[in-house]
PDB file of C-alpha atoms and ligand atoms in Angstrom:
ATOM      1  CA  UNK A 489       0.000   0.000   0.000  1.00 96.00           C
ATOM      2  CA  UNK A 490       1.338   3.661  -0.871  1.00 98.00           C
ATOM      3  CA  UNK A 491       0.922   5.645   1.805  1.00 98.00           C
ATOM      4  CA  UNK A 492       0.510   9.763   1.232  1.00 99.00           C
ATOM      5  CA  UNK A 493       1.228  12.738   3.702  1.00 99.00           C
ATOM      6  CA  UNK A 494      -1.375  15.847   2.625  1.00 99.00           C
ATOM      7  CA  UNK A 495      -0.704  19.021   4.361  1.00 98.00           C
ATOM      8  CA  UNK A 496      -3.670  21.042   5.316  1.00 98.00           C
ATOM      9  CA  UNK A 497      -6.109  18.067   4.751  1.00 98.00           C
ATOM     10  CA  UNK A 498      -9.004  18.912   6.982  1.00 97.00           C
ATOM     11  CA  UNK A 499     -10.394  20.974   4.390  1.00 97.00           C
ATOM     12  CA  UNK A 500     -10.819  22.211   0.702  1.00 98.00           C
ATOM     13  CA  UNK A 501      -8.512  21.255  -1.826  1.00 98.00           C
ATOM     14  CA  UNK A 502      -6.417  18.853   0.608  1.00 98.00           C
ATOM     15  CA  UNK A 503      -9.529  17.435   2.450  1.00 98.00           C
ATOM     16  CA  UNK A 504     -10.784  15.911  -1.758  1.00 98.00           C
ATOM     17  CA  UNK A 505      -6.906  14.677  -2.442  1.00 98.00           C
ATOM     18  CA  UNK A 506      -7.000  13.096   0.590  1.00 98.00           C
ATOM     19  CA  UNK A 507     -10.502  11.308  -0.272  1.00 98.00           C
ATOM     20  CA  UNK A 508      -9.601  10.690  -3.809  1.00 98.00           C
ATOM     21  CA  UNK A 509      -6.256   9.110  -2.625  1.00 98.00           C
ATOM     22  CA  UNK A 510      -8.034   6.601  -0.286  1.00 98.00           C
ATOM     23  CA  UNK A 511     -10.347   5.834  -2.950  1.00 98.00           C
ATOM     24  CA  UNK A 512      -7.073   4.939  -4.917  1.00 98.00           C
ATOM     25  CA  UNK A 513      -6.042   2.330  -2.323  1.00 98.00           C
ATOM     26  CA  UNK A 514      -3.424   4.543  -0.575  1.00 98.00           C
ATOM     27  CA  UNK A 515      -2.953   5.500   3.023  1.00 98.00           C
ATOM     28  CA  UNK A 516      -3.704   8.730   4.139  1.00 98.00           C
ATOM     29  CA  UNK A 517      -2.139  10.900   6.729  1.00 99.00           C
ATOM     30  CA  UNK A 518      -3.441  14.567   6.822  1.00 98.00           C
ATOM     31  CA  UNK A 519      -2.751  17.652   8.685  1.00 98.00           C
ATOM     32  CA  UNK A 520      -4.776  19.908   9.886  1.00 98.00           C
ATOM     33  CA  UNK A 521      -4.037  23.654  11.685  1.00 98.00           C
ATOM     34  CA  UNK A 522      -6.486  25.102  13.906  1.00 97.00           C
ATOM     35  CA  UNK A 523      -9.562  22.399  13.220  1.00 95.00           C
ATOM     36  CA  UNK A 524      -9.046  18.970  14.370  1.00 98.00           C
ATOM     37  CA  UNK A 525     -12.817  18.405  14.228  1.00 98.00           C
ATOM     38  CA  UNK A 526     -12.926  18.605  10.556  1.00 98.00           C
ATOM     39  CA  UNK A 527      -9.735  16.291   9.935  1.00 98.00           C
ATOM     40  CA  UNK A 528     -11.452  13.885  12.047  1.00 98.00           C
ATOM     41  CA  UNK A 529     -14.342  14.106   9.322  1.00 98.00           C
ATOM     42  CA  UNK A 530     -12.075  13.137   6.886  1.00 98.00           C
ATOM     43  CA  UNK A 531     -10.254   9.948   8.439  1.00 98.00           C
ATOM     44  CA  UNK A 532     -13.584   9.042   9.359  1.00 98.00           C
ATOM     45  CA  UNK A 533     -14.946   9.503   6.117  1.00 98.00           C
ATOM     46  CA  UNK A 534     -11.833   7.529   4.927  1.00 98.00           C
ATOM     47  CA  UNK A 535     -12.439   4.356   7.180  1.00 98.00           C
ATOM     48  CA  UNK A 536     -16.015   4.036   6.869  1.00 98.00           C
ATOM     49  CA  UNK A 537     -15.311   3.345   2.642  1.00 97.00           C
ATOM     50  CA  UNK A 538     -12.823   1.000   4.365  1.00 98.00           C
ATOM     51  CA  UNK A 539      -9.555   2.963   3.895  1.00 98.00           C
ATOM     52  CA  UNK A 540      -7.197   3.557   6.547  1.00 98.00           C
ATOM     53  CA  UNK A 541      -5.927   7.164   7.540  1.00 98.00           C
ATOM     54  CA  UNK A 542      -4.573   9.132  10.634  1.00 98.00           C
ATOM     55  CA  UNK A 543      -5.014  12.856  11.367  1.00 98.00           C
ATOM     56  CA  UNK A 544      -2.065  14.791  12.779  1.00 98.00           C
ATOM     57  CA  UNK A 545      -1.540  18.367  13.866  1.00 98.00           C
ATOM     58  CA  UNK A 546       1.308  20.600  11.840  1.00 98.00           C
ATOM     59  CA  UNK A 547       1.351  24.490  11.815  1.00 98.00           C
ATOM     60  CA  UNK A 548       3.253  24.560   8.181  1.00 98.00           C
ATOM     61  CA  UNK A 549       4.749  28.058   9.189  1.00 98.00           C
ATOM     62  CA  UNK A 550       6.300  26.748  12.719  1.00 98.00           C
ATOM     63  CA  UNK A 551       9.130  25.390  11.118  1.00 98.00           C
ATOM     64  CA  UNK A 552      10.750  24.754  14.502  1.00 98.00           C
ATOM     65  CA  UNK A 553       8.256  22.005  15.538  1.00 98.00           C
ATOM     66  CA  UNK A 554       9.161  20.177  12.156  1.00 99.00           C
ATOM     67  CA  UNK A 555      11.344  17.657  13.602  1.00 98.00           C
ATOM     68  CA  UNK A 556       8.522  17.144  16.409  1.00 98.00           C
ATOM     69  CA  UNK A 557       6.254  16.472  13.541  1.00 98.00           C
ATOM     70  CA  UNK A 558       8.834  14.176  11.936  1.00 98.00           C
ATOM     71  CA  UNK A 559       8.815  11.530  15.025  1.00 98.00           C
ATOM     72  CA  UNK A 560       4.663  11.966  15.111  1.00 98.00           C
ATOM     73  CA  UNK A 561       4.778  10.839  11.391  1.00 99.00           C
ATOM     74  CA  UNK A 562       7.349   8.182  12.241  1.00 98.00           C
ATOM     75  CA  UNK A 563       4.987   6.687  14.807  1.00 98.00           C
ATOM     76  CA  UNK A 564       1.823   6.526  12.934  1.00 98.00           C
ATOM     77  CA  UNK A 565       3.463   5.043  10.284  1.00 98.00           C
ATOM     78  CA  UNK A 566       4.730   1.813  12.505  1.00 98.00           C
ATOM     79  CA  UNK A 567       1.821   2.567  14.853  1.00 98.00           C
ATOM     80  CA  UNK A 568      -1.115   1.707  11.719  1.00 98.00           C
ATOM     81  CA  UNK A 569       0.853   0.582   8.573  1.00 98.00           C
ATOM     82  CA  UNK A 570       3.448  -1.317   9.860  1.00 98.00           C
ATOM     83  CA  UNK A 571       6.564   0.189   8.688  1.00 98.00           C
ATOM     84  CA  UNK A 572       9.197   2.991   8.389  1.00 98.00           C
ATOM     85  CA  UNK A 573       8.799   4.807   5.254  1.00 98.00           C
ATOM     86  CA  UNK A 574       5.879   6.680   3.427  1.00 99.00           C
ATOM     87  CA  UNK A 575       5.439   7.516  -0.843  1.00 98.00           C
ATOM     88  CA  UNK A 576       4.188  10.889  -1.422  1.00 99.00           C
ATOM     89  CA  UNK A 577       4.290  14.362   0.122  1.00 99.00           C
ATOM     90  CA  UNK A 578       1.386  16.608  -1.081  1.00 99.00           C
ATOM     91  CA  UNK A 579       1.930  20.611   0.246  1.00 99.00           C
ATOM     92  CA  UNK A 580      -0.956  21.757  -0.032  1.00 98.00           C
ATOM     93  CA  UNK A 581      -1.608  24.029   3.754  1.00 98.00           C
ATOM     94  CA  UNK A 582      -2.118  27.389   3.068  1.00 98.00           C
ATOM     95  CA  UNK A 583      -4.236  30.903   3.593  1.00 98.00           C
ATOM     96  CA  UNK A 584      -5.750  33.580   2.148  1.00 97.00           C
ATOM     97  CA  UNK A 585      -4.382  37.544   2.574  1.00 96.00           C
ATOM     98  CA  UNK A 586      -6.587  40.186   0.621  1.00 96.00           C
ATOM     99  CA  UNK A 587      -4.770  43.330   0.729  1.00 97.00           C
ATOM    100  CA  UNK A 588      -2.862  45.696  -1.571  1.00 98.00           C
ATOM    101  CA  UNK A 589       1.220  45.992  -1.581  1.00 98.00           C
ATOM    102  CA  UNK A 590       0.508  49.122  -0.177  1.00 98.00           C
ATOM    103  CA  UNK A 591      -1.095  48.251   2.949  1.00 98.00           C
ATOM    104  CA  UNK A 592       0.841  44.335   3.467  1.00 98.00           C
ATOM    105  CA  UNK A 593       2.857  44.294   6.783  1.00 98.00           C
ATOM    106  CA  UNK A 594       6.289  43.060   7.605  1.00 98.00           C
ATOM    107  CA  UNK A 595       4.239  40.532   9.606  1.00 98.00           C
ATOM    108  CA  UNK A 596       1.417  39.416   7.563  1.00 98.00           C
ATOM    109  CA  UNK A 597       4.308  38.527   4.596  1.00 98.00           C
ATOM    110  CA  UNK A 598       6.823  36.858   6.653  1.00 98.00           C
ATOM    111  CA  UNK A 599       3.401  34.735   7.713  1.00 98.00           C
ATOM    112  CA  UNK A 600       2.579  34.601   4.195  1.00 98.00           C
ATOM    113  CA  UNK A 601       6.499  33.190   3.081  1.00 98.00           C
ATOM    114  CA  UNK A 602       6.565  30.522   5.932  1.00 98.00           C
ATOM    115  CA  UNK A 603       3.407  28.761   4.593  1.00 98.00           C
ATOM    116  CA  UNK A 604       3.506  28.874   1.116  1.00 98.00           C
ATOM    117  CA  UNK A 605       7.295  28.652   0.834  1.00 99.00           C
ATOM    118  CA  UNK A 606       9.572  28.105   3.628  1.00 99.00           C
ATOM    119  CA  UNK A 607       7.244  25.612   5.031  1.00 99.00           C
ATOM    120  CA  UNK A 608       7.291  23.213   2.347  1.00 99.00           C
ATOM    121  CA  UNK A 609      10.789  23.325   1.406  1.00 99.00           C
ATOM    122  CA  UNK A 610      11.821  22.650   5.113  1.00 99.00           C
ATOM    123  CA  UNK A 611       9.126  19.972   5.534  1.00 99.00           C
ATOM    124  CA  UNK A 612       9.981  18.209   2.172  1.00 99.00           C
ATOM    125  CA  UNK A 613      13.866  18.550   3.487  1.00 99.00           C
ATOM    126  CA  UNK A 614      12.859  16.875   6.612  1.00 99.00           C
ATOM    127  CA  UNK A 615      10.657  14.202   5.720  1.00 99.00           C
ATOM    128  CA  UNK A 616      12.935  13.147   2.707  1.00 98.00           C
ATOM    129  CA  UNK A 617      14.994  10.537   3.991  1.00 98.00           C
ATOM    130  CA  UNK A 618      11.393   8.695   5.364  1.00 98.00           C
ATOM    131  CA  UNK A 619      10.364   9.349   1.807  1.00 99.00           C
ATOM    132  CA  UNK A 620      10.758   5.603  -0.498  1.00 98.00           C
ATOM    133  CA  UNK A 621      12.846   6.264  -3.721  1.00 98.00           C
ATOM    134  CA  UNK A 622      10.481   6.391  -6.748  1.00 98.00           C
ATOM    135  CA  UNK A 623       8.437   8.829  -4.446  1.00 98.00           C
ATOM    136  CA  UNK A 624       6.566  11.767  -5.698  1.00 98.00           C
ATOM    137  CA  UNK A 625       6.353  15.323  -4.176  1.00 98.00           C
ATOM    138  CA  UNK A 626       3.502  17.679  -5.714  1.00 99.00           C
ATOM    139  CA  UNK A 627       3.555  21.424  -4.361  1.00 99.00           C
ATOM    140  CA  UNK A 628       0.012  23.198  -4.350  1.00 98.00           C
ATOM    141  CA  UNK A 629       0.830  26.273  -6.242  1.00 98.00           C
ATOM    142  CA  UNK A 630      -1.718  28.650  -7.972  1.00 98.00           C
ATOM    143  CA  UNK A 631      -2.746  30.625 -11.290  1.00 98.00           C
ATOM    144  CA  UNK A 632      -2.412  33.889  -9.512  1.00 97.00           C
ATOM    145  CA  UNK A 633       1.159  33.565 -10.521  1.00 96.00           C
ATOM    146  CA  UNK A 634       0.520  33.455 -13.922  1.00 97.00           C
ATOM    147  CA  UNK A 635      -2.235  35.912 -14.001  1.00 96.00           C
ATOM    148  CA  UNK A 636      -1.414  39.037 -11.662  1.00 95.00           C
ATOM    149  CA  UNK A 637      -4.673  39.525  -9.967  1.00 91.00           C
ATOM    150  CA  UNK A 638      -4.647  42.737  -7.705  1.00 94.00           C
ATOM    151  CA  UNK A 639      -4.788  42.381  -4.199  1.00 96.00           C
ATOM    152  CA  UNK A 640      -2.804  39.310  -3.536  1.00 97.00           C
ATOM    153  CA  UNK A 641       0.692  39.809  -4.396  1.00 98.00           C
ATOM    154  CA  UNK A 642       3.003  38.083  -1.388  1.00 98.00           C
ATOM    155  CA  UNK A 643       0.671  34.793  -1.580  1.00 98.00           C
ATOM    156  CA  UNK A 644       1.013  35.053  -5.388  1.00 98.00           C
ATOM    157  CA  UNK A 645       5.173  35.196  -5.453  1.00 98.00           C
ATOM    158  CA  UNK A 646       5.243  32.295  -2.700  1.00 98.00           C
ATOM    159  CA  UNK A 647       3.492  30.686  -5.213  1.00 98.00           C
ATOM    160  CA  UNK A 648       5.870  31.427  -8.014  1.00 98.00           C
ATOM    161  CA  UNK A 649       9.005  30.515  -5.760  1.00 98.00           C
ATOM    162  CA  UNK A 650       7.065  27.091  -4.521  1.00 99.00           C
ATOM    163  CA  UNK A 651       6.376  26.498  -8.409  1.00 98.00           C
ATOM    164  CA  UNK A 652      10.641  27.211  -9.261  1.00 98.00           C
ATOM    165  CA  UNK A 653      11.288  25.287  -6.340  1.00 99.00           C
ATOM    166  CA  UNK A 654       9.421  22.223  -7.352  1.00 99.00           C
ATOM    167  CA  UNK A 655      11.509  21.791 -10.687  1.00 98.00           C
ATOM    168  CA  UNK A 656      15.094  22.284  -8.476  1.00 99.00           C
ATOM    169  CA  UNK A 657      13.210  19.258  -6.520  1.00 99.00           C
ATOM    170  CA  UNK A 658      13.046  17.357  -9.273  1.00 99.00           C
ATOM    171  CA  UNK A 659      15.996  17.971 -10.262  1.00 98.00           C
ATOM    172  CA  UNK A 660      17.907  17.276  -7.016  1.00 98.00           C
ATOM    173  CA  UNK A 661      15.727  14.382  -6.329  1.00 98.00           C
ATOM    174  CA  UNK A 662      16.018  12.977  -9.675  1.00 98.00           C
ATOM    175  CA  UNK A 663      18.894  10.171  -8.224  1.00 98.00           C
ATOM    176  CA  UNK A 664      16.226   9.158  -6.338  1.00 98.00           C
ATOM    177  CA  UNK A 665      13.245   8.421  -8.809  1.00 98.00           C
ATOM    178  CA  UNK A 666      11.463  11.057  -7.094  1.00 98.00           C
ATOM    179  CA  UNK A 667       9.330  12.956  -9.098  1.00 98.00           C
ATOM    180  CA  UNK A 668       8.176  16.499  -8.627  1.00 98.00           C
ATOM    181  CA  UNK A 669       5.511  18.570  -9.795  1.00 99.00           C
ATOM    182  CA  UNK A 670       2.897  21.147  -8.763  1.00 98.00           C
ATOM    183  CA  UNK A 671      -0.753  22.064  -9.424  1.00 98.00           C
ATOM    184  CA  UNK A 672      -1.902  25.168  -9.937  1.00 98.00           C
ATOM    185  CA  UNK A 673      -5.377  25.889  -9.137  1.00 98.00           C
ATOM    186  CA  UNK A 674      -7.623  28.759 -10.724  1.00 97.00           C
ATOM    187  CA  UNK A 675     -10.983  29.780  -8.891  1.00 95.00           C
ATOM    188  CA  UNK A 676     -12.158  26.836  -6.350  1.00 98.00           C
ATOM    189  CA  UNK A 677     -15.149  26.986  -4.158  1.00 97.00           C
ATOM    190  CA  UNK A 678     -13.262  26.381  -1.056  1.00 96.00           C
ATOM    191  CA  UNK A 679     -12.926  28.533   2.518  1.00 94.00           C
ATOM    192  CA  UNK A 680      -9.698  30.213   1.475  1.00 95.00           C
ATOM    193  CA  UNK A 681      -9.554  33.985   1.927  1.00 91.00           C
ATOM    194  CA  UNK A 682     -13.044  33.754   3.558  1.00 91.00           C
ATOM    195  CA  UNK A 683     -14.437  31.635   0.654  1.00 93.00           C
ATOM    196  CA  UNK A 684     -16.392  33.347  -2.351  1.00 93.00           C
ATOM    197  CA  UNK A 685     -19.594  35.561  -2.267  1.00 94.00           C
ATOM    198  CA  UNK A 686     -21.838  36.098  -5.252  1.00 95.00           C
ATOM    199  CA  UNK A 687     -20.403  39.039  -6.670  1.00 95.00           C
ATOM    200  CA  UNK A 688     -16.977  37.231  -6.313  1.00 94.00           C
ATOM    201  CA  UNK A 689     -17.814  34.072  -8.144  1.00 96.00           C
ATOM    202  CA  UNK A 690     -19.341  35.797 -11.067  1.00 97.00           C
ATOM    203  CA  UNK A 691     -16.234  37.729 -11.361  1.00 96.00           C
ATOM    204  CA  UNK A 692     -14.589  34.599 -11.302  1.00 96.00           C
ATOM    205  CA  UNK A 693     -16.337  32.480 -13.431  1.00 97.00           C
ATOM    206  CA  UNK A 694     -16.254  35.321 -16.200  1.00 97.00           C
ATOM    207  CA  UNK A 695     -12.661  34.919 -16.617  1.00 97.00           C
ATOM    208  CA  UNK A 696     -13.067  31.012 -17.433  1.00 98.00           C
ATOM    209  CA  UNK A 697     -13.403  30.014 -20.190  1.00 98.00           C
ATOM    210  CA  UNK A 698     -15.667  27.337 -18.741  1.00 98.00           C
ATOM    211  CA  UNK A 699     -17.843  29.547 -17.362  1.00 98.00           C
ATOM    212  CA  UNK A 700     -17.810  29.038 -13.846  1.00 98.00           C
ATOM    213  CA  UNK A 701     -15.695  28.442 -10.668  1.00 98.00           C
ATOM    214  CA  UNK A 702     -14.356  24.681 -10.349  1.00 98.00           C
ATOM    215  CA  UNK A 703     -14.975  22.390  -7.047  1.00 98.00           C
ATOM    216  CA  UNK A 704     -12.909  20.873  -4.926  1.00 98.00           C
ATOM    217  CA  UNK A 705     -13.041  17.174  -6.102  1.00 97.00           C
ATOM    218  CA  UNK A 706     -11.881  18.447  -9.402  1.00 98.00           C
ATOM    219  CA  UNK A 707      -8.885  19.212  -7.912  1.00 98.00           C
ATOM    220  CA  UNK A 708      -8.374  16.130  -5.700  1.00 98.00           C
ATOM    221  CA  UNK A 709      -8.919  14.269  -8.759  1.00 98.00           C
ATOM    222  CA  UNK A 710      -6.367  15.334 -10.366  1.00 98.00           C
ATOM    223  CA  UNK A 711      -3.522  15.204  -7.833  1.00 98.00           C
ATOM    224  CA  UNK A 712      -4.490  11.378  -6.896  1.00 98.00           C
ATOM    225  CA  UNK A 713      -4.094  10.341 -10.772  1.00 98.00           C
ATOM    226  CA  UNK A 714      -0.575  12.514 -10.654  1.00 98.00           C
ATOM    227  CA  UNK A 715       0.005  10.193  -7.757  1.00 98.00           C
ATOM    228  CA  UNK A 716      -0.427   7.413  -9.384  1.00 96.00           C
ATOM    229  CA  UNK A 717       1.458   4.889 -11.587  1.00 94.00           C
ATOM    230  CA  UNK A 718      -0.350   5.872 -14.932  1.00 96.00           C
ATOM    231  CA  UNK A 719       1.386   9.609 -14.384  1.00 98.00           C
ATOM    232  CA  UNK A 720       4.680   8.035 -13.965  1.00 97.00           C
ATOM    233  CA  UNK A 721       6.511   9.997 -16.593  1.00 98.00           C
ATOM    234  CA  UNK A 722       5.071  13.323 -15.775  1.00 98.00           C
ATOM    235  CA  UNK A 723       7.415  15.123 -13.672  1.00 98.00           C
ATOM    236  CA  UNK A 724       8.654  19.051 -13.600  1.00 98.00           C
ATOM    237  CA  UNK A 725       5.489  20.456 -14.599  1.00 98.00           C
ATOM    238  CA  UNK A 726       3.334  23.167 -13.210  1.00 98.00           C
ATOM    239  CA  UNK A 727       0.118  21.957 -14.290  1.00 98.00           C
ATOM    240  CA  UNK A 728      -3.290  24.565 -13.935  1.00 98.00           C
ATOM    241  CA  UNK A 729      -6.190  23.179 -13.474  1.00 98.00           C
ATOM    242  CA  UNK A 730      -8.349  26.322 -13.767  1.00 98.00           C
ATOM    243  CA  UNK A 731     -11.235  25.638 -16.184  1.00 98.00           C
ATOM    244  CA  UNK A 732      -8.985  27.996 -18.275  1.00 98.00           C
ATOM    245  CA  UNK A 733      -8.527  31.178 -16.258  1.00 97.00           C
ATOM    246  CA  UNK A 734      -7.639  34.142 -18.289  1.00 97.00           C
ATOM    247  CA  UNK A 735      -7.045  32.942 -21.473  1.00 97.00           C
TER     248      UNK A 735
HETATM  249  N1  LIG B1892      -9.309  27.545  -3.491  1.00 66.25           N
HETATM  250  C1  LIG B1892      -8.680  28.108  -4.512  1.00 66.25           C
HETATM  251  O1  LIG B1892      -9.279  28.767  -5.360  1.00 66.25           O
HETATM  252  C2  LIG B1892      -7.173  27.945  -4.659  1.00 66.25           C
HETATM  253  C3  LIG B1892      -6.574  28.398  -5.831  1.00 66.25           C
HETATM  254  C4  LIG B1892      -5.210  28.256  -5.984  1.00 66.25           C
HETATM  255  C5  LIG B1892      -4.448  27.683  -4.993  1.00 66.25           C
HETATM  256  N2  LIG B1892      -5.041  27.255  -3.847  1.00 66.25           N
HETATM  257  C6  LIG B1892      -4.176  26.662  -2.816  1.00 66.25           C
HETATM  258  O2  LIG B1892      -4.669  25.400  -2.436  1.00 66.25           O
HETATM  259  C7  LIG B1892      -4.276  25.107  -1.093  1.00 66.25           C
HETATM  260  C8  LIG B1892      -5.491  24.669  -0.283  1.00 66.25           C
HETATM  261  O3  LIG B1892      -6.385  25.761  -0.209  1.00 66.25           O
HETATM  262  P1  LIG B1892      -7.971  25.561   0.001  1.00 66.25           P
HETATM  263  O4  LIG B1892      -8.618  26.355  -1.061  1.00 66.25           O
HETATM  264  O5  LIG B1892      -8.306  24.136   0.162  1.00 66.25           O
HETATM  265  O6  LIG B1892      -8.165  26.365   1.375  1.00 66.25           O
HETATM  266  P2  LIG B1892      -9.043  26.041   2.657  1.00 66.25           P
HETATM  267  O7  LIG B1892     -10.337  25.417   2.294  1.00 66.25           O
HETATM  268  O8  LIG B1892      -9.040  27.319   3.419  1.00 66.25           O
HETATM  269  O9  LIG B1892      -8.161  24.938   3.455  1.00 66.25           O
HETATM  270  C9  LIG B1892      -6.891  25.288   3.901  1.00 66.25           C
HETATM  271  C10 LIG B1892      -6.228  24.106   4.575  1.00 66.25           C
HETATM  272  O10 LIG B1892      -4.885  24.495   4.946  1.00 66.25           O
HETATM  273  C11 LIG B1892      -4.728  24.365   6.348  1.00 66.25           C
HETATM  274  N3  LIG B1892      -3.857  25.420   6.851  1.00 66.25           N
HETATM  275  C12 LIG B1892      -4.040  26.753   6.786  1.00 66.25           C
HETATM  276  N4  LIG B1892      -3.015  27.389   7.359  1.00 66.25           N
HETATM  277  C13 LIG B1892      -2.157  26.440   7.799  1.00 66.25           C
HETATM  278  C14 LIG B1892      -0.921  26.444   8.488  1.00 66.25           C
HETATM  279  N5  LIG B1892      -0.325  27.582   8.879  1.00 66.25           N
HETATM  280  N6  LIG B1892      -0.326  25.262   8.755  1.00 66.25           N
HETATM  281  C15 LIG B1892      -0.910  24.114   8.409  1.00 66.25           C
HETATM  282  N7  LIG B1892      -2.089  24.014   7.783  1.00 66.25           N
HETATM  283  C16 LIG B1892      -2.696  25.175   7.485  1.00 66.25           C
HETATM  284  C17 LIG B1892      -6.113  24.391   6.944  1.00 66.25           C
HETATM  285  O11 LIG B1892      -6.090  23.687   8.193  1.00 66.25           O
HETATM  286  P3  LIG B1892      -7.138  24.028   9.385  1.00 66.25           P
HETATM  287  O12 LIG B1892      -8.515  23.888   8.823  1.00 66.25           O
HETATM  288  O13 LIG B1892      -6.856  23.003  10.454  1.00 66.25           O
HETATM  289  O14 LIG B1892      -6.826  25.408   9.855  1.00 66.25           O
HETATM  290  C18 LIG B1892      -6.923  23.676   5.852  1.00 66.25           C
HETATM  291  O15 LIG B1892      -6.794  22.283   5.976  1.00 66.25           O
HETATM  292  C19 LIG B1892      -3.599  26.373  -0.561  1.00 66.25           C
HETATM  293  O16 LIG B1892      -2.203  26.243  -0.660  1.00 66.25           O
HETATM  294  C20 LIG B1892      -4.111  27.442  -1.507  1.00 66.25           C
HETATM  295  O17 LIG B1892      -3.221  28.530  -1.573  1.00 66.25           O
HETATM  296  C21 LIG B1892      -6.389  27.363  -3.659  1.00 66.25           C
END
């Protein structure tokens, strides 16, 4: 059995990979923040179709309590599956921050950096050597990198390093058989940035070509067949899954 670590798992975008995965015959280990409730939803959701998954807390921006995190991971993994080592590493945790460059604090982008950047290329450093060779890291990065959309510029250049970053970790990890890639999301009904109101949405959907905003299962979808052995030569690629946003 593969077994897959999905940051930021209770919810959204990591809460679908991490059903889509189990549906896929993985194991699932997800992280949640501030809302162990709703991870709980998800392993539960998980082991009632028979699957097998463990919820664990990880503040992706608290890069201190990564080695902490590191042992927790090591014991689950003996503690339910029986061994040492785990597959794939999905980054995925991450927030919202509405605001102009004019207005963005010293505080809000340093909090900003450690979750969409710092955090994943510390945890990815850390968790590597548990990591099997012919693994498979996939970064969660976005279309606001591509398309400059006002009002979110430190979350969208995170974004752009995490999406550079995921080709040097393909490169790097290469020796290894460890692929690397990253998904770029346009619009998704999800919580992030306090979700999406009316007005929003239709803004939204009027840039895609599509016509409307995607969900999160299209999403989750997508990352679990990346996952998987049928996307084995795919590797290096920042691939949007946006309904095509701004085109
Ligand atoms: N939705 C979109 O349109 C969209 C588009 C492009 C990219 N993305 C990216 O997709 C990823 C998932 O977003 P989402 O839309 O699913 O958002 P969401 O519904 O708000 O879920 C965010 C998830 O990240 C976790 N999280 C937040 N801050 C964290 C931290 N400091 N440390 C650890 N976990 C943290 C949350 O955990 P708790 O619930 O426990 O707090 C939750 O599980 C993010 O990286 C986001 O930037 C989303």
């Amino acid at each position: 059995m593969k077994i897959v670590i999905i940051t930021g798992g209770s919810r959204g975008l990591g809460a679908s990979t991490a059903i889509h995965c189990a549906k896929r015959g993985m194991g699932v280990v997800v992280t949640y923040n501030s809302n162990p409730a709703k991870a709980d939803e998800v392993v539960s959701e998980i082991t009632a179709q028979g699957g097998k998954a463990v919820a664990l807390k990880l503040d992706v921006g608290d890069i201190g309590a990564f080695p902490e995190f590191r042992d927790a991971v090591k014991v689950q993994l003996q503690r339910v599956w029986g061994r040492q080592t785990f597959h794939y590493l999905v980054n995925n945790a991450g927030y919202g921050l509405y605001a102009p460059i004019t207005d963005v604090t010293e505080d809000q982008f340093d909090g900003l950096l450690n979750v969409h950047l710092k955090g994943p290329f510390f945890l990815t450093q850390i968790l590597l050597p548990l990591m099997e060779d012919g693994g498979h890291i996939v970064n969660m990065t976005s279309a606001t990198s591509r398309v400059a959309t006002a009002g979110v510029a430190p979350y969208a250049s995170f974004k752009g390093g995490l999406e550079v970053l995921t080709r040097y970790m393909a490169k790097e990890f290469g020796e290894r058989r460890i692929r690397a890639n990253s998904i770029a999301p346009g619009a998704i009904r999800t919580e992030l940035g306090g979700g999406l109101n009316d007005e929003f949405e239709a803004m939204l959907a009027g840039k895609t070509a599509l016509g409307r905003v995607g969900e999160p299962e299209e999403i989750g979808g997508v990352i679990a067949s990346l996952l998987s052995e049928e996307s084995r030569w795919i590797n290096a690629q920042n691939i949007e899954v946006a309904g095509g946003y701004v085109i």
